[in-house]
Tab-separated table of C-alpha atoms in Angstrom:
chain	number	residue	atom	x	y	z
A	1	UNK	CA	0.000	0.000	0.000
A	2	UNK	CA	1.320	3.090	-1.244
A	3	UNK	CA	1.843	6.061	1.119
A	4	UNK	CA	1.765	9.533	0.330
A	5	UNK	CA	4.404	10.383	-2.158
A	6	UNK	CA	4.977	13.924	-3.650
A	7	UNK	CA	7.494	15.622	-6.139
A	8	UNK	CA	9.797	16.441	-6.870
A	9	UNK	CA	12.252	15.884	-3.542
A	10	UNK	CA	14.023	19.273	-4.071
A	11	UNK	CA	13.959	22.236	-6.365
A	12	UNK	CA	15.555	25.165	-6.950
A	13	UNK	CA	14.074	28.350	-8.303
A	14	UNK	CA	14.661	31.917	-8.831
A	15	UNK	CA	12.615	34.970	-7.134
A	16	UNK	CA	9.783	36.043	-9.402
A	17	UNK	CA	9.684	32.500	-10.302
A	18	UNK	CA	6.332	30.178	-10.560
A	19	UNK	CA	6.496	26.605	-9.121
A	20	UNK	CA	4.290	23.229	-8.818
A	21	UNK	CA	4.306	21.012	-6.220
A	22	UNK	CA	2.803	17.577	-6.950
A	23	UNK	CA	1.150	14.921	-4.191
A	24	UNK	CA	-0.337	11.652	-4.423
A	25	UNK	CA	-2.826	10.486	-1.454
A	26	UNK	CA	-2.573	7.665	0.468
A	27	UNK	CA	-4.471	5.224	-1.561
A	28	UNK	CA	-8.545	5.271	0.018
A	29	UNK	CA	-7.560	8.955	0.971
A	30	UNK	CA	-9.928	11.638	-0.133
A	31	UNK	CA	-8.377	14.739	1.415
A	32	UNK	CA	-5.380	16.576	0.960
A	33	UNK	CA	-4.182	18.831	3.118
A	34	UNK	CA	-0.836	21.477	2.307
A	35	UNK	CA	1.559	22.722	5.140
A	36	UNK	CA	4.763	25.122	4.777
A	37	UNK	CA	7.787	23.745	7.381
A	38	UNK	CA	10.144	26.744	7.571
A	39	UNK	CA	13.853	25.607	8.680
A	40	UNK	CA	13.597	24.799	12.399
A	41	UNK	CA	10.013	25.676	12.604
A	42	UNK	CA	6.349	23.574	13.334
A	43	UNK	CA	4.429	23.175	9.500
A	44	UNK	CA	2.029	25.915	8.861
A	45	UNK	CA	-0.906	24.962	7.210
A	46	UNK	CA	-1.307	26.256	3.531
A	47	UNK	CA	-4.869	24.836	2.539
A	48	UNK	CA	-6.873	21.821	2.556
A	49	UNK	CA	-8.821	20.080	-0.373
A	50	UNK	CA	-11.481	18.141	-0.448
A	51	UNK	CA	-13.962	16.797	-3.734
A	52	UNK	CA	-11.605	19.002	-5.768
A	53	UNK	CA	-12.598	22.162	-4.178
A	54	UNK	CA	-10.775	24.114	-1.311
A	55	UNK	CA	-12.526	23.362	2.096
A	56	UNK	CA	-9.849	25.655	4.222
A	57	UNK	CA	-7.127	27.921	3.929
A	58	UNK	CA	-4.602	29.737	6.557
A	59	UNK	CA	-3.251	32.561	6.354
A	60	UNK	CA	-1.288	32.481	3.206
A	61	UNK	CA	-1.272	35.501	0.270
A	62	UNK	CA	-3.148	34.656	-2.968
A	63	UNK	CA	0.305	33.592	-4.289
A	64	UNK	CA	-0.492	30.372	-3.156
A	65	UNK	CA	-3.238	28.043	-5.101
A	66	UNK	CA	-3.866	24.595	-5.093
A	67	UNK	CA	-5.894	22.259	-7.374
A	68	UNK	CA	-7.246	18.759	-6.830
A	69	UNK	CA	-8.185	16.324	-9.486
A	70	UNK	CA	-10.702	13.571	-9.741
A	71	UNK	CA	-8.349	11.317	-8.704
A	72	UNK	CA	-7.571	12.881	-5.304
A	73	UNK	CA	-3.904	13.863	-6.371
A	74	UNK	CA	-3.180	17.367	-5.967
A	75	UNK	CA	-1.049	20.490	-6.813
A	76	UNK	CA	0.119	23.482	-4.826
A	77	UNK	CA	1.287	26.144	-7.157
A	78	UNK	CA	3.440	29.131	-5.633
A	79	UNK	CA	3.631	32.652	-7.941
A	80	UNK	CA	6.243	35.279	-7.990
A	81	UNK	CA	8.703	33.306	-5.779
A	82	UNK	CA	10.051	35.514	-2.991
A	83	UNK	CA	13.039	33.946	-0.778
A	84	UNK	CA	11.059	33.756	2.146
A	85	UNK	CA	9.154	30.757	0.764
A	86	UNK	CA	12.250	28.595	1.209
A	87	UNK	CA	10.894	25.895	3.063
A	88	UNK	CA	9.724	22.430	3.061
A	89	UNK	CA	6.256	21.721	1.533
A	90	UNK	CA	4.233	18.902	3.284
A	91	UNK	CA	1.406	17.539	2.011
A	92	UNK	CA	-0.975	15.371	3.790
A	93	UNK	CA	-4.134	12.968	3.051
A	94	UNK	CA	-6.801	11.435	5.228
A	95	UNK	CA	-10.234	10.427	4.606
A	96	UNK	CA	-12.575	13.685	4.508
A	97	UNK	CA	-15.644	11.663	6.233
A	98	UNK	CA	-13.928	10.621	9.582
A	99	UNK	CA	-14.568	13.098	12.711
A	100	UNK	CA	-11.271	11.618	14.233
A	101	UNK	CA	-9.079	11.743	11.199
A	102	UNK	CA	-5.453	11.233	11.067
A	103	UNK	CA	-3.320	12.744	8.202
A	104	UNK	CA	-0.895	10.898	6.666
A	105	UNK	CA	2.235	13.086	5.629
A	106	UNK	CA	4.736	12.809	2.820
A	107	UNK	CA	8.167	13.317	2.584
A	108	UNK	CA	7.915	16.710	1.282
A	109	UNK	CA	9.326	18.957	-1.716
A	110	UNK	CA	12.366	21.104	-0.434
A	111	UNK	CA	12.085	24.443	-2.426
A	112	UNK	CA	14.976	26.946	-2.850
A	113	UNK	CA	14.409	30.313	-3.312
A	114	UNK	CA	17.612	31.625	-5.217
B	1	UNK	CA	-6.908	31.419	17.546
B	2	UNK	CA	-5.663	28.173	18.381
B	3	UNK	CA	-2.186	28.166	19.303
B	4	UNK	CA	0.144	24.961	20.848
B	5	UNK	CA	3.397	26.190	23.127
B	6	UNK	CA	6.016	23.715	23.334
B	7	UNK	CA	9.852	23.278	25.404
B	8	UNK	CA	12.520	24.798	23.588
B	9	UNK	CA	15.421	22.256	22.712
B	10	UNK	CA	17.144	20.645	21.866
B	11	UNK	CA	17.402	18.525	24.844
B	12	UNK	CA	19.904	15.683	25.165
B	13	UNK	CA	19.549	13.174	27.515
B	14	UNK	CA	21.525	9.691	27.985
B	15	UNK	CA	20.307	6.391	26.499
B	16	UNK	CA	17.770	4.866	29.404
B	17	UNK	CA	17.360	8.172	30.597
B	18	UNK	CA	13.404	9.576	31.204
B	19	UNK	CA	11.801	11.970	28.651
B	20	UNK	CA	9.363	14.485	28.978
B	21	UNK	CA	8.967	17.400	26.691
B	22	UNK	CA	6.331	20.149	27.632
B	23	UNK	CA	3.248	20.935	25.676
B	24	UNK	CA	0.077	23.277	26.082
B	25	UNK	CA	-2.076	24.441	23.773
B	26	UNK	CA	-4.364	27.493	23.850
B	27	UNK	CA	-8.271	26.366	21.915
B	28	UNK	CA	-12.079	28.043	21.890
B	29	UNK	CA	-12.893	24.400	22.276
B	30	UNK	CA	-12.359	21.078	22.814
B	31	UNK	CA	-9.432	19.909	20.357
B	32	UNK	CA	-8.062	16.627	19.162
B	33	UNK	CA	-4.148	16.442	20.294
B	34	UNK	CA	-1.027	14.841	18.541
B	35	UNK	CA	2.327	14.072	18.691
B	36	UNK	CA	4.750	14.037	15.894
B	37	UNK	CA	7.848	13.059	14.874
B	38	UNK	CA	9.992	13.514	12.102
B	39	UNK	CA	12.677	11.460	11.767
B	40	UNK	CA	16.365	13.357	9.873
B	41	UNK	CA	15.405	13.393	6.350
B	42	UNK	CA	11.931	12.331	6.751
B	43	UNK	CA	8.297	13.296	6.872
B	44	UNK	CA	5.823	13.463	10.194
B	45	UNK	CA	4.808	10.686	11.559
B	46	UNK	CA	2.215	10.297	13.709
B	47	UNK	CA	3.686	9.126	17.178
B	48	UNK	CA	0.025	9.369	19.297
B	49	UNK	CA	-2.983	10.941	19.303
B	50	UNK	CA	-5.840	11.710	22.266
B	51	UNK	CA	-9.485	13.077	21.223
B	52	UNK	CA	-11.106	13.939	24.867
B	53	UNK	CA	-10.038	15.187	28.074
B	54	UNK	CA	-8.225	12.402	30.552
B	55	UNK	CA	-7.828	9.871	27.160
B	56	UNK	CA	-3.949	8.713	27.458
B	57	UNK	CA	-2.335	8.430	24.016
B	58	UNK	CA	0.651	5.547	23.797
B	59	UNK	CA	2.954	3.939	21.528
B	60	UNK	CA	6.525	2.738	20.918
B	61	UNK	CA	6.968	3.534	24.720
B	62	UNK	CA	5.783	7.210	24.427
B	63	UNK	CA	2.671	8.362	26.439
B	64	UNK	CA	0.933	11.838	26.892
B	65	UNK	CA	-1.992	12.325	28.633
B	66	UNK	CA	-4.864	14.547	27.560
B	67	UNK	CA	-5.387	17.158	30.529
B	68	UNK	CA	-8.275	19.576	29.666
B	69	UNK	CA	-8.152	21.602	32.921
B	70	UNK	CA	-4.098	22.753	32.495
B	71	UNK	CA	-4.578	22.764	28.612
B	72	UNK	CA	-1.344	20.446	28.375
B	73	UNK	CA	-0.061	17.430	26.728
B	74	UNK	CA	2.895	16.308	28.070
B	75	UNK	CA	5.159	13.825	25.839
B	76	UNK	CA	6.976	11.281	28.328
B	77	UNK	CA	8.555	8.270	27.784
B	78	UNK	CA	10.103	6.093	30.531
B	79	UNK	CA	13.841	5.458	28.783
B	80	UNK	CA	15.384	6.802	25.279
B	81	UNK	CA	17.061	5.126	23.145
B	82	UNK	CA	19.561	6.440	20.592
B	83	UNK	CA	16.735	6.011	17.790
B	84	UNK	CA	14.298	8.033	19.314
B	85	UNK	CA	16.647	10.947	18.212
B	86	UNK	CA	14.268	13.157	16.102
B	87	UNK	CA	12.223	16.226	16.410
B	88	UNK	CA	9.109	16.078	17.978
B	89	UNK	CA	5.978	18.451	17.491
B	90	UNK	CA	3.072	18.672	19.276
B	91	UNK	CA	-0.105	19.641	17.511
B	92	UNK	CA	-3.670	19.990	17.795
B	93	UNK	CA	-7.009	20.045	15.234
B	94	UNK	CA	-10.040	21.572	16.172
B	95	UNK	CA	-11.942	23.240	12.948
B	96	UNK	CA	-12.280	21.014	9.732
B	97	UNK	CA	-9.166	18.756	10.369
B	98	UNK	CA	-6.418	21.858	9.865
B	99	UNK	CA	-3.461	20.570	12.487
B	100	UNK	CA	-1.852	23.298	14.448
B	101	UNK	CA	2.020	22.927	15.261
B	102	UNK	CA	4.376	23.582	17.743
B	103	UNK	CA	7.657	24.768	16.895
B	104	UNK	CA	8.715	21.623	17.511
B	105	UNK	CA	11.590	20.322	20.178
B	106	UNK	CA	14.712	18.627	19.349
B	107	UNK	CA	15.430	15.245	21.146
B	108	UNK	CA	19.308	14.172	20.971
B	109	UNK	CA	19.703	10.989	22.725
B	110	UNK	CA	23.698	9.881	23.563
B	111	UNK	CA	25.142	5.946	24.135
C-alpha cells in the first residue's frame, strides 16, 4: 500500500519564479491537506482540499493556489517566488468523512528560493 | 486562535534516561491532540494521538496524557534510546481537520 508520495524531492528556483508542487494520497484517501515547514520551525498549514474544491485555507497571500483532481492527487502552485518561501512543503491525506481523522504526511518537496 | 506552546530544545539526555517534553495548547474548544515526529530526512509521523479530556495516548513507549483543565499534553517516555533521536511536534485540530504545530523540540539521545 502506497503512502503519500509527492514531487519532486528538491527544487531550486529563482525569485519572481512560478512553481508546482505535486502529491499523491494515500491510496482510500480523499483529502489533501498542504503545510509550509520553515527551517527549524512547526508546519504551517497552507490549505486543505477536499472533492476538488478548497474546504480551508490559513493565512497564506493569494500567491499560493492549489488544485485537486478527480483522482484525489493534488497540486500546490506558488507565484512570484520571494526567498522567504524557502521551506519544506508537506502535504498530507486522510479520509474527509472521519470526525477523528489522522493525516498521513509525505516526505515533502524542499524548495529553494535563489 | 488556536495556538500549541512547546519546550525549547534541543534537549539531550543519555540512552535509558526519562523523557518528557512540555506541551500546552491554547483552543475556543475542545481539540483533538497529537504528537509528531519527524525522523532526519523524513516526513511526520504520527507518534500518538488523544481526542477527549483524561484519554492517554501511547505507543513505541511514548505516552501523553490529555489534561483539559491545564490545557497540556505532556510527551513522556520512561527510557530513550539512541533512535528516538528526532524532532518532535506537538499539535492539535479543532476546525475542519487543519493541524496546528508547535515549533517543535529537538530530542538528541547519547550511548
Amino acid at each position: 500500500d502506497a503512502g503519500v508520495t509527492q514531487s519532486p524531492t528538491h527544487l531550486i528556483k529563482t525569485r519572481g519564479q512560478q512553481v508546482t508542487l505535486r502529491c499523491s494520497p494515500k491510496s482510500g484517501h480523499d483529502t489533501v491537506s498542504w503545510y509550509q515547514q520553515a527551517l527549524g520551525q512547526g508546519p504551517q498549514f497552507i490549505f486543505q482540499y477536499y472533492e476538488e474544491e478548497e474546504r480551508q485555507r490559513g493565512n497564506f497571500p493569494d500567491r499560493f493556489s492549489g488544485h485537486q483532481f478527480p483522482n484525489y492527487s493534488s497540486e500546490l502552485n506558488v507565484n512570484a517566488l520571494l526567498l522567504g518561501d524557502s521551506a519544506l512543503y508537506l502535504c498530507a491525506s486522510s479520509l474527509g468523512g472521519a470526525l477523528f481523522y489522522e493525516q498521513y504526511f509525505g516526505p515533502g518537496t524542499r524548495l529553494t528560493v535563489t | 486562535g488556536d495556538s500549541v506552546t512547546q519546550m525549547e530544545g534541543p534537549v539531550t539526555l543519555s540512552e535509558e534516561a526519562f523523557l518528557t517534553i512540555n506541551c500546552t495548547y491554547t483552543a475556543t474548544g475542545y481539540p483533538s491532540l497529537f504528537w509528531y515526529v519527524q525522523y532526519p530526512g523524513e516526513g511526520l509521523q504520527l507518534l500518538l494521538k488523544a481526542t477527549k479530556a483524561d484519554d492517554k495516548g501511547s505507543n513505541k513507549g511514548f505516552e501523553a496524557t490529555y489534561r483539559k483543565e491545564t490545557t497540556s499534553f505532556h510527551l513522556e517516555k520512561g527510557s530513550v534510546q539512541v533512535s528516538d533521536s528526532a524532532v518532535y511536534f506537538c499539535a492539535l485540530s479543532e476546525e475542519g481537520n487543519k493541524l496546528v504545530f508547535g515549533a517543535g523540540t529537538i530530542l538528541r539521545v547519547k550511548s
